[in-house]
Structures are given as structure tokens and as C-alpha cells.
PDB file of C-alpha atoms and ligand atoms in Angstrom:
ATOM      1  CA  MET Q   1      22.289  13.737  11.116  1.00 52.00           C
ATOM      2  CA  SER Q   2      18.737  14.527  10.049  1.00 74.00           C
ATOM      3  CA  ASP Q   3      15.771  12.900  11.730  1.00 94.00           C
ATOM      4  CA  ILE Q   4      14.600  11.349   8.472  1.00 97.00           C
ATOM      5  CA  LYS Q   5      17.900   9.595   7.857  1.00 97.00           C
ATOM      6  CA  GLU Q   6      18.113   8.361  11.435  1.00 97.00           C
ATOM      7  CA  ASN Q   7      14.457   7.300  11.512  1.00 98.00           C
ATOM      8  CA  LEU Q   8      14.703   5.532   8.169  1.00 98.00           C
ATOM      9  CA  HIS Q   9      17.700   3.545   9.288  1.00 98.00           C
ATOM     10  CA  THR Q  10      16.051   2.683  12.599  1.00 98.00           C
ATOM     11  CA  VAL Q  11      12.910   1.468  10.825  1.00 98.00           C
ATOM     12  CA  LEU Q  12      14.903  -0.582   8.301  1.00 98.00           C
ATOM     13  CA  ASP Q  13      16.853  -2.166  11.164  1.00 98.00           C
ATOM     14  CA  GLN Q  14      13.621  -2.949  13.004  1.00 98.00           C
ATOM     15  CA  ILE Q  15      12.126  -4.538   9.881  1.00 98.00           C
ATOM     16  CA  LYS Q  16      15.209  -6.694   9.463  1.00 98.00           C
ATOM     17  CA  GLU Q  17      15.217  -7.676  13.118  1.00 98.00           C
ATOM     18  CA  ALA Q  18      11.517  -8.556  13.060  1.00 98.00           C
ATOM     19  CA  ALA Q  19      12.052 -10.636   9.913  1.00 98.00           C
ATOM     20  CA  LEU Q  20      14.937 -12.589  11.427  1.00 98.00           C
ATOM     21  CA  GLU Q  21      12.991 -13.187  14.641  1.00 98.00           C
ATOM     22  CA  ALA Q  22      10.161 -14.569  12.527  1.00 98.00           C
ATOM     23  CA  ASN Q  23      12.606 -16.788  10.599  1.00 98.00           C
ATOM     24  CA  ARG Q  24      11.978 -14.833   7.433  1.00 98.00           C
ATOM     25  CA  ASP Q  25      14.365 -13.486   4.818  1.00 98.00           C
ATOM     26  CA  PRO Q  26      14.496  -9.693   5.363  1.00 98.00           C
ATOM     27  CA  SER Q  27      14.742  -9.144   1.601  1.00 98.00           C
ATOM     28  CA  GLY Q  28      11.168 -10.426   1.310  1.00 98.00           C
ATOM     29  CA  ILE Q  29       9.852  -7.309   3.051  1.00 98.00           C
ATOM     30  CA  ARG Q  30       9.757  -3.917   1.333  1.00 98.00           C
ATOM     31  CA  LEU Q  31       9.246  -0.608   3.040  1.00 98.00           C
ATOM     32  CA  VAL Q  32       6.607   1.764   1.681  1.00 99.00           C
ATOM     33  CA  ALA Q  33       7.530   5.139   3.193  1.00 98.00           C
ATOM     34  CA  VAL Q  34       4.207   6.919   3.709  1.00 98.00           C
ATOM     35  CA  SER Q  35       4.866  10.573   2.947  1.00 98.00           C
ATOM     36  CA  LYS Q  36       1.316  11.946   3.111  1.00 98.00           C
ATOM     37  CA  PHE Q  37       1.112  15.413   4.692  1.00 97.00           C
ATOM     38  CA  HIS Q  38       4.883  15.782   4.368  1.00 97.00           C
ATOM     39  CA  PRO Q  39       6.504  17.958   1.694  1.00 97.00           C
ATOM     40  CA  ALA Q  40       8.396  16.946  -1.439  1.00 98.00           C
ATOM     41  CA  GLN Q  41      11.551  17.862   0.407  1.00 97.00           C
ATOM     42  CA  ALA Q  42      10.971  15.074   2.947  1.00 98.00           C
ATOM     43  CA  VAL Q  43      10.510  12.553   0.132  1.00 98.00           C
ATOM     44  CA  GLU Q  44      13.697  13.748  -1.528  1.00 98.00           C
ATOM     45  CA  GLU Q  45      15.593  13.486   1.692  1.00 98.00           C
ATOM     46  CA  ALA Q  46      14.478   9.888   2.148  1.00 98.00           C
ATOM     47  CA  MET Q  47      15.490   9.239  -1.478  1.00 98.00           C
ATOM     48  CA  ASP Q  48      18.942  10.620  -0.742  1.00 97.00           C
ATOM     49  CA  TRP Q  49      19.272   7.870   1.859  1.00 97.00           C
ATOM     50  CA  GLY Q  50      18.214   5.119  -0.503  1.00 97.00           C
ATOM     51  CA  GLN Q  51      14.435   4.909  -0.059  1.00 98.00           C
ATOM     52  CA  ASN Q  52      12.661   4.776  -3.414  1.00 98.00           C
ATOM     53  CA  LEU Q  53       9.169   3.489  -2.634  1.00 98.00           C
ATOM     54  CA  PHE Q  54       6.537   5.838  -1.215  1.00 99.00           C
ATOM     55  CA  GLY Q  55       2.872   5.741  -0.285  1.00 98.00           C
ATOM     56  CA  GLU Q  56       0.305   8.529  -0.516  1.00 98.00           C
ATOM     57  CA  ASN Q  57      -3.412   8.524   0.165  1.00 97.00           C
ATOM     58  CA  ARG Q  58      -4.643  11.787  -1.334  1.00 97.00           C
ATOM     59  CA  ILE Q  59      -4.349  12.089  -5.101  1.00 98.00           C
ATOM     60  CA  GLN Q  60      -4.184  15.841  -5.465  1.00 98.00           C
ATOM     61  CA  GLU Q  61      -1.476  16.159  -2.866  1.00 98.00           C
ATOM     62  CA  ALA Q  62       0.468  13.256  -4.348  1.00 98.00           C
ATOM     63  CA  SER Q  63       0.307  14.627  -7.910  1.00 98.00           C
ATOM     64  CA  LYS Q  64       1.659  17.981  -6.897  1.00 98.00           C
ATOM     65  CA  LYS Q  65       4.425  16.488  -4.794  1.00 98.00           C
ATOM     66  CA  PHE Q  66       5.555  13.719  -7.129  1.00 98.00           C
ATOM     67  CA  ASP Q  67       5.298  15.793 -10.324  1.00 98.00           C
ATOM     68  CA  LYS Q  68       7.643  18.271  -8.685  1.00 98.00           C
ATOM     69  CA  ILE Q  69      10.124  15.560  -7.685  1.00 98.00           C
ATOM     70  CA  ARG Q  70       9.997  13.890 -11.103  1.00 98.00           C
ATOM     71  CA  ALA Q  71      10.466  17.218 -12.865  1.00 98.00           C
ATOM     72  CA  GLU Q  72      13.854  17.274 -11.191  1.00 97.00           C
ATOM     73  CA  GLY Q  73      14.755  14.031 -12.942  1.00 97.00           C
ATOM     74  CA  LYS Q  74      14.235  11.762  -9.946  1.00 98.00           C
ATOM     75  CA  ASN Q  75      12.143   8.659 -10.250  1.00 97.00           C
ATOM     76  CA  PRO Q  76      10.475   7.554  -7.025  1.00 98.00           C
ATOM     77  CA  CYS Q  77       8.009   4.700  -7.103  1.00 98.00           C
ATOM     78  CA  LEU Q  78       4.548   5.575  -5.773  1.00 99.00           C
ATOM     79  CA  HIS Q  79       1.798   3.428  -4.312  1.00 99.00           C
ATOM     80  CA  ILE Q  80      -1.677   4.816  -3.673  1.00 98.00           C
ATOM     81  CA  ILE Q  81      -2.845   3.541  -0.288  1.00 98.00           C
ATOM     82  CA  GLY Q  82      -5.985   5.560   0.440  1.00 96.00           C
ATOM     83  CA  SER Q  83      -9.586   5.047  -0.551  1.00 93.00           C
ATOM     84  CA  LEU Q  84     -10.051   6.249  -4.073  1.00 97.00           C
ATOM     85  CA  GLN Q  85     -13.033   7.999  -5.614  1.00 97.00           C
ATOM     86  CA  ARG Q  86     -13.891   7.124  -9.164  1.00 97.00           C
ATOM     87  CA  ASN Q  87     -13.213  10.635 -10.446  1.00 98.00           C
ATOM     88  CA  LYS Q  88      -9.647  10.497  -9.079  1.00 98.00           C
ATOM     89  CA  VAL Q  89      -8.681   7.277 -10.839  1.00 98.00           C
ATOM     90  CA  LYS Q  90      -7.438   8.951 -14.015  1.00 98.00           C
ATOM     91  CA  GLU Q  91      -4.929  10.989 -12.053  1.00 98.00           C
ATOM     92  CA  ALA Q  92      -4.041   8.091  -9.748  1.00 98.00           C
ATOM     93  CA  VAL Q  93      -3.050   5.792 -12.612  1.00 98.00           C
ATOM     94  CA  ARG Q  94      -0.973   8.558 -14.158  1.00 98.00           C
ATOM     95  CA  ILE Q  95       1.217   9.030 -11.076  1.00 98.00           C
ATOM     96  CA  ALA Q  96       1.344   5.588  -9.433  1.00 98.00           C
ATOM     97  CA  SER Q  97       2.739   2.159 -10.250  1.00 98.00           C
ATOM     98  CA  CYS Q  98       0.450   0.385  -7.810  1.00 99.00           C
ATOM     99  CA  ILE Q  99      -2.941   1.061  -6.284  1.00 98.00           C
ATOM    100  CA  GLU Q 100      -3.049  -0.810  -2.998  1.00 98.00           C
ATOM    101  CA  SER Q 101      -6.532   0.300  -2.037  1.00 98.00           C
ATOM    102  CA  VAL Q 102      -8.770  -1.365  -4.617  1.00 98.00           C
ATOM    103  CA  ASP Q 103     -11.904  -2.081  -2.617  1.00 97.00           C
ATOM    104  CA  ARG Q 104     -14.683  -2.573  -5.162  1.00 97.00           C
ATOM    105  CA  LEU Q 105     -15.266  -3.939  -8.616  1.00 96.00           C
ATOM    106  CA  GLU Q 106     -16.338  -0.565  -9.971  1.00 96.00           C
ATOM    107  CA  LEU Q 107     -12.909   0.829  -9.139  1.00 97.00           C
ATOM    108  CA  LEU Q 108     -11.197  -1.990 -11.000  1.00 97.00           C
ATOM    109  CA  GLU Q 109     -13.329  -1.207 -14.062  1.00 98.00           C
ATOM    110  CA  GLU Q 110     -12.396   2.464 -13.923  1.00 98.00           C
ATOM    111  CA  ILE Q 111      -8.682   1.672 -13.436  1.00 98.00           C
ATOM    112  CA  GLU Q 112      -8.776  -0.547 -16.515  1.00 98.00           C
ATOM    113  CA  LYS Q 113     -10.541   2.149 -18.526  1.00 98.00           C
ATOM    114  CA  GLN Q 114      -8.100   4.902 -17.574  1.00 98.00           C
ATOM    115  CA  CYS Q 115      -5.006   2.703 -18.008  1.00 98.00           C
ATOM    116  CA  ALA Q 116      -6.169   1.595 -21.460  1.00 98.00           C
ATOM    117  CA  LYS Q 117      -6.461   5.230 -22.508  1.00 98.00           C
ATOM    118  CA  ILE Q 118      -2.825   5.954 -21.707  1.00 98.00           C
ATOM    119  CA  HIS Q 119      -1.508   2.484 -22.621  1.00 98.00           C
ATOM    120  CA  LYS Q 120      -0.224   1.874 -19.138  1.00 98.00           C
ATOM    121  CA  SER Q 121      -0.214  -1.309 -17.092  1.00 98.00           C
ATOM    122  CA  ILE Q 122      -0.675  -1.009 -13.372  1.00 98.00           C
ATOM    123  CA  ASP Q 123      -0.406  -3.255 -10.332  1.00 99.00           C
ATOM    124  CA  VAL Q 124      -3.159  -3.424  -7.756  1.00 98.00           C
ATOM    125  CA  LEU Q 125      -3.764  -4.924  -4.359  1.00 98.00           C
ATOM    126  CA  PHE Q 126      -7.217  -5.766  -3.101  1.00 98.00           C
ATOM    127  CA  GLU Q 127      -7.870  -4.034   0.191  1.00 98.00           C
ATOM    128  CA  LEU Q 128      -9.626  -6.289   2.659  1.00 97.00           C
ATOM    129  CA  HIS Q 129     -11.646  -4.791   5.471  1.00 96.00           C
ATOM    130  CA  THR Q 130     -10.457  -6.435   8.666  1.00 93.00           C
ATOM    131  CA  GLY Q 131     -10.364  -3.493  11.077  1.00 82.00           C
ATOM    132  CA  GLU Q 132     -13.207  -2.375  13.270  1.00 66.00           C
ATOM    133  CA  GLU Q 133     -13.729   1.310  12.580  1.00 72.00           C
ATOM    134  CA  SER Q 134     -12.579   2.035   9.040  1.00 71.00           C
ATOM    135  CA  LYS Q 135     -15.092   1.087   6.397  1.00 77.00           C
ATOM    136  CA  ALA Q 136     -12.559   0.830   3.579  1.00 88.00           C
ATOM    137  CA  GLY Q 137     -11.956  -2.436   1.833  1.00 94.00           C
ATOM    138  CA  PHE Q 138     -13.790  -5.374   0.327  1.00 96.00           C
ATOM    139  CA  ALA Q 139     -16.092  -6.667   3.047  1.00 94.00           C
ATOM    140  CA  ASP Q 140     -15.115 -10.306   2.774  1.00 93.00           C
ATOM    141  CA  TYR Q 141     -13.612 -13.133   0.756  1.00 95.00           C
ATOM    142  CA  ALA Q 142     -16.711 -13.556  -1.391  1.00 96.00           C
ATOM    143  CA  SER Q 143     -16.660  -9.981  -2.681  1.00 95.00           C
ATOM    144  CA  MET Q 144     -12.960 -10.255  -3.555  1.00 97.00           C
ATOM    145  CA  GLU Q 145     -13.638 -13.546  -5.292  1.00 97.00           C
ATOM    146  CA  VAL Q 146     -16.015 -11.811  -7.697  1.00 97.00           C
ATOM    147  CA  ALA Q 147     -13.312  -9.289  -8.624  1.00 98.00           C
ATOM    148  CA  ALA Q 148     -10.674 -12.017  -8.950  1.00 98.00           C
ATOM    149  CA  GLU Q 149     -12.998 -13.987 -11.211  1.00 98.00           C
ATOM    150  CA  LYS Q 150     -13.301 -11.036 -13.609  1.00 98.00           C
ATOM    151  CA  LEU Q 151      -9.537 -10.553 -13.604  1.00 98.00           C
ATOM    152  CA  SER Q 152      -8.949 -14.217 -14.327  1.00 98.00           C
ATOM    153  CA  GLN Q 153     -11.363 -13.970 -17.260  1.00 97.00           C
ATOM    154  CA  GLY Q 154      -9.052 -11.368 -18.770  1.00 97.00           C
ATOM    155  CA  LEU Q 155     -11.525  -8.485 -18.488  1.00 97.00           C
ATOM    156  CA  PHE Q 156      -8.885  -6.079 -17.152  1.00 98.00           C
ATOM    157  CA  PRO Q 157      -5.831  -6.554 -19.369  1.00 98.00           C
ATOM    158  CA  HIS Q 158      -4.040  -3.439 -18.080  1.00 98.00           C
ATOM    159  CA  VAL Q 159      -4.392  -4.465 -14.447  1.00 98.00           C
ATOM    160  CA  THR Q 160      -2.228  -7.009 -12.616  1.00 98.00           C
ATOM    161  CA  VAL Q 161      -3.266  -8.074  -9.152  1.00 98.00           C
ATOM    162  CA  LYS Q 162      -0.329  -8.715  -6.828  1.00 98.00           C
ATOM    163  CA  GLY Q 163      -1.923  -9.454  -3.483  1.00 98.00           C
ATOM    164  CA  LEU Q 164      -3.906  -8.010  -0.604  1.00 98.00           C
ATOM    165  CA  MET Q 165      -3.700  -4.987   1.659  1.00 98.00           C
ATOM    166  CA  THR Q 166      -5.298  -4.426   5.025  1.00 97.00           C
ATOM    167  CA  MET Q 167      -5.356  -1.977   7.901  1.00 96.00           C
ATOM    168  CA  ALA Q 168      -5.600  -3.438  11.377  1.00 95.00           C
ATOM    169  CA  PRO Q 169      -7.945  -1.828  13.889  1.00 93.00           C
ATOM    170  CA  ASN Q 170      -6.485   1.074  15.796  1.00 92.00           C
ATOM    171  CA  THR Q 171      -6.435  -0.553  19.229  1.00 93.00           C
ATOM    172  CA  ASP Q 172      -4.131  -1.675  22.047  1.00 94.00           C
ATOM    173  CA  ASP Q 173      -5.557  -5.167  21.707  1.00 96.00           C
ATOM    174  CA  LEU Q 174      -2.586  -6.953  20.146  1.00 97.00           C
ATOM    175  CA  GLN Q 175      -4.596 -10.092  19.503  1.00 97.00           C
ATOM    176  CA  ALA Q 176      -7.184  -8.137  17.519  1.00 96.00           C
ATOM    177  CA  ILE Q 177      -4.402  -6.622  15.418  1.00 97.00           C
ATOM    178  CA  ARG Q 178      -2.857 -10.033  14.823  1.00 98.00           C
ATOM    179  CA  ASN Q 179      -6.238 -11.523  13.899  1.00 97.00           C
ATOM    180  CA  SER Q 180      -6.668  -8.849  11.274  1.00 96.00           C
ATOM    181  CA  PHE Q 181      -3.352  -9.753   9.617  1.00 98.00           C
ATOM    182  CA  VAL Q 182      -4.070 -13.474   9.846  1.00 98.00           C
ATOM    183  CA  THR Q 183      -7.447 -12.967   8.155  1.00 97.00           C
ATOM    184  CA  CYS Q 184      -5.745 -11.062   5.351  1.00 98.00           C
ATOM    185  CA  ARG Q 185      -3.090 -13.743   4.870  1.00 98.00           C
ATOM    186  CA  GLU Q 186      -5.660 -16.525   4.861  1.00 98.00           C
ATOM    187  CA  CYS Q 187      -7.798 -14.718   2.282  1.00 98.00           C
ATOM    188  CA  ALA Q 188      -4.787 -14.263   0.008  1.00 98.00           C
ATOM    189  CA  GLN Q 189      -3.949 -17.945   0.407  1.00 98.00           C
ATOM    190  CA  LYS Q 190      -7.473 -18.948  -0.469  1.00 98.00           C
ATOM    191  CA  LEU Q 191      -7.563 -16.648  -3.502  1.00 98.00           C
ATOM    192  CA  SER Q 192      -4.292 -18.006  -4.845  1.00 98.00           C
ATOM    193  CA  GLU Q 193      -5.631 -21.536  -4.508  1.00 98.00           C
ATOM    194  CA  SER Q 194      -8.858 -20.635  -6.301  1.00 98.00           C
ATOM    195  CA  PHE Q 195      -7.136 -18.570  -9.013  1.00 98.00           C
ATOM    196  CA  PRO Q 196      -3.760 -20.175  -9.696  1.00 98.00           C
ATOM    197  CA  ALA Q 197      -3.221 -17.959 -12.757  1.00 97.00           C
ATOM    198  CA  LEU Q 198      -3.383 -14.823 -10.583  1.00 98.00           C
ATOM    199  CA  ASP Q 199      -0.712 -13.603  -8.195  1.00 98.00           C
ATOM    200  CA  PHE Q 200      -1.719 -12.967  -4.585  1.00 98.00           C
ATOM    201  CA  SER Q 201       1.770 -13.154  -3.109  1.00 98.00           C
ATOM    202  CA  GLU Q 202       2.038  -9.610  -1.760  1.00 98.00           C
ATOM    203  CA  LEU Q 203       0.622  -8.801   1.668  1.00 98.00           C
ATOM    204  CA  SER Q 204       0.664  -5.087   2.473  1.00 98.00           C
ATOM    205  CA  MET Q 205       0.128  -5.083   6.231  1.00 98.00           C
ATOM    206  CA  GLY Q 206       1.507  -3.078   9.119  1.00 98.00           C
ATOM    207  CA  MET Q 207       2.020   0.607   9.926  1.00 98.00           C
ATOM    208  CA  SER Q 208       4.274   2.420  12.410  1.00 97.00           C
ATOM    209  CA  ALA Q 209       2.542   0.977  15.459  1.00 96.00           C
ATOM    210  CA  ASP Q 210       2.021  -2.614  14.358  1.00 97.00           C
ATOM    211  CA  PHE Q 211       4.501  -3.576  11.631  1.00 98.00           C
ATOM    212  CA  LYS Q 212       6.363  -6.092  13.785  1.00 98.00           C
ATOM    213  CA  ILE Q 213       3.195  -8.124  14.251  1.00 98.00           C
ATOM    214  CA  ALA Q 214       2.472  -7.776  10.529  1.00 98.00           C
ATOM    215  CA  ILE Q 215       5.919  -9.158   9.678  1.00 98.00           C
ATOM    216  CA  GLU Q 216       5.346 -12.100  12.016  1.00 98.00           C
ATOM    217  CA  GLU Q 217       2.133 -12.783  10.108  1.00 98.00           C
ATOM    218  CA  GLY Q 218       3.665 -12.624   6.649  1.00 98.00           C
ATOM    219  CA  ALA Q 219       3.707  -8.989   5.472  1.00 98.00           C
ATOM    220  CA  THR Q 220       5.752  -8.395   2.313  1.00 98.00           C
ATOM    221  CA  LEU Q 221       5.075  -4.653   2.250  1.00 99.00           C
ATOM    222  CA  VAL Q 222       4.936  -2.487   5.366  1.00 98.00           C
ATOM    223  CA  ARG Q 223       3.506   1.042   5.114  1.00 98.00           C
ATOM    224  CA  ILE Q 224       5.265   3.292   7.568  1.00 98.00           C
ATOM    225  CA  GLY Q 225       4.822   7.048   7.871  1.00 98.00           C
ATOM    226  CA  THR Q 226       5.098   8.528  11.337  1.00 98.00           C
ATOM    227  CA  ALA Q 227       8.118   6.489  12.421  1.00 98.00           C
ATOM    228  CA  ILE Q 228      10.065   7.906   9.456  1.00 98.00           C
ATOM    229  CA  PHE Q 229       8.732  11.390   8.825  1.00 98.00           C
ATOM    230  CA  GLY Q 230       7.343  12.295  12.254  1.00 96.00           C
ATOM    231  CA  GLU Q 231       3.839  13.316  13.246  1.00 93.00           C
ATOM    232  CA  ARG Q 232       1.547  14.654  10.528  1.00 92.00           C
ATOM    233  CA  ASN Q 233       0.178  18.159  10.822  1.00 85.00           C
ATOM    234  CA  TYR Q 234      -3.394  17.737   9.595  1.00 84.00           C
ATOM    235  CA  SER Q 235      -4.235  21.421   9.923  1.00 76.00           C
ATOM    236  CA  ALA Q 236      -1.461  22.554   7.570  1.00 61.00           C
TER     237      ALA Q 236
HETATM  238  C1  LIG M 301      -1.225   6.880   6.867  1.00 74.60           C
HETATM  239  C2  LIG M 301      -1.256   5.452   6.494  1.00 74.60           C
HETATM  240  C3  LIG M 301      -0.199   4.592   6.858  1.00 74.60           C
HETATM  241  C4  LIG M 301       0.985   5.021   7.707  1.00 74.60           C
HETATM  242  O1  LIG M 301       0.596   5.217   9.022  1.00 74.60           O
HETATM  243  P1  LIG M 301       1.678   5.530  10.189  1.00 74.60           P
HETATM  244  O2  LIG M 301       0.959   5.196  11.429  1.00 74.60           O
HETATM  245  O3  LIG M 301       2.002   6.983  10.068  1.00 74.60           O
HETATM  246  O4  LIG M 301       2.861   4.682   9.963  1.00 74.60           O
HETATM  247  C5  LIG M 301      -0.273   3.272   6.428  1.00 74.60           C
HETATM  248  N1  LIG M 301      -1.302   2.824   5.687  1.00 74.60           N
HETATM  249  C6  LIG M 301      -2.317   3.619   5.316  1.00 74.60           C
HETATM  250  C7  LIG M 301      -3.411   3.051   4.495  1.00 74.60           C
HETATM  251  C8  LIG M 301      -2.338   4.956   5.712  1.00 74.60           C
HETATM  252  O5  LIG M 301      -3.364   5.730   5.336  1.00 74.60           O
END
């Protein structure tokens, strides 16, 4: 049995177990298999074992990989999870069904512009900065509120917000990790109360090292790379 198959099944079992322990329905949690730095072949192998949702953080790499897979007639679903430069948005909206890492109003404007050009609707998550070291994400509730306000005014008709994403700090301090997820959940709650016409039900929280805590705190999407595909070789 290949490592990917075994790892995938282990991770899916762990997600289910964590959900049940948290008194949650396991079907309310979807796995985003983060395939960055791994080849198309690894994605296809995971697809062979039933995984259809993937996450990538570098646009050029993702385009190459997913164009190749789709040229073979396969149809994986792709979420962009990494910080996105304005000049990469055109390509990002072409290849992805969701951009999880929307962290500024300017990006939302560019996503709308590029989606309108190709008559495509796209889902987005607002990334909230809750971790210590990474700078990515909206800084706070107030900055997300401004973006939500514009969405609720109908300024971005090709863009549908679905919820929030966050990355916990990379630390052994379990309480700090939990706090990060709680902050994200509370912000989503507050946004859905303030903007009842918008959907903030998705919480993309948790990676290989911390997804159990994320599930306890309400994650609906977990983004897991290493535990499925193994260590990434950044020098390759
Ligand atoms: C790489 C990455 C992940 C996956 O991390 P692992 O520790 O390999 O599971 C999740 N989310 C984001 C935003 C990432 O960049």
C-alpha cells in the first residue's frame, strides 16, 4: 500500500474521531489536501483514493500541476490558500474554485474584476490574522467588516464569501493555538450577525499539527499537507 493512501485514510479517520469526540457530525468537516511542493502524480494518487479537494499556495506551481491533471480529463477542486499578489489573481481565478486567503479589500476588487472578465463566479474566505509570526490576513474584525460591507452592497457580484480562514501560530503552546481558532470562530459569528445576507459558515482552520484542536473549535475545512504527502522538499 502506498504511503499516500495509508496517510490519507489515517488522516480521514483522525478527522472523524476528532469530530465525534467534539460531538460534531464528521460530515461537517472537509479535508483540503495541501499538495504544494508535491508533484501532479501525488495529487492523482490521492484522487485515486477518493480525495477531490486540494490546496495550493503558489499560483505558478498550481497552474502547471492542475492544468496537467485536468488535461487528462480529471476534475479536482482547487483552493488557493497562500497570500496572493495582485498580478497573480487572473491566473488564480482561472484555476481555483475558492480563494481562502483574501486578506485585503484591494484583492477582492481584483478578484471581482478578473472573474467578471471570464464570466466566472468564485468563492472566497477572508483570512484573519491570528497567529504571531505570519503577517498574512486581515488584521482584525474591523478591517473585515469593511470588506463585508462592500460585498453586502453588491459591489462584487462574481464573488461569494463563505467564511473565514486562519493559521494558528507555529508554537507548542496549545492554548495559544486554541485562542487563535476561537478568535476566528468568534469573528465569523460576529460577521454573520452583522451581515445576515452573507454566508460566514465555513471556518478553514487547522493543519497537520493542530487540526484536532481546530475541529474542537468548529473547523469545517482542515488544510492538511505533510500528514498526507510527507515532508516538503523546499530546495527542489
Ligand atoms: C502549507 C499550508 C498548510 C498545510 O500545512 P501542513 O503542516 O503541511 O499540514 C495549511 N495551510 C496553509 C495556509 C499552508 O500554507
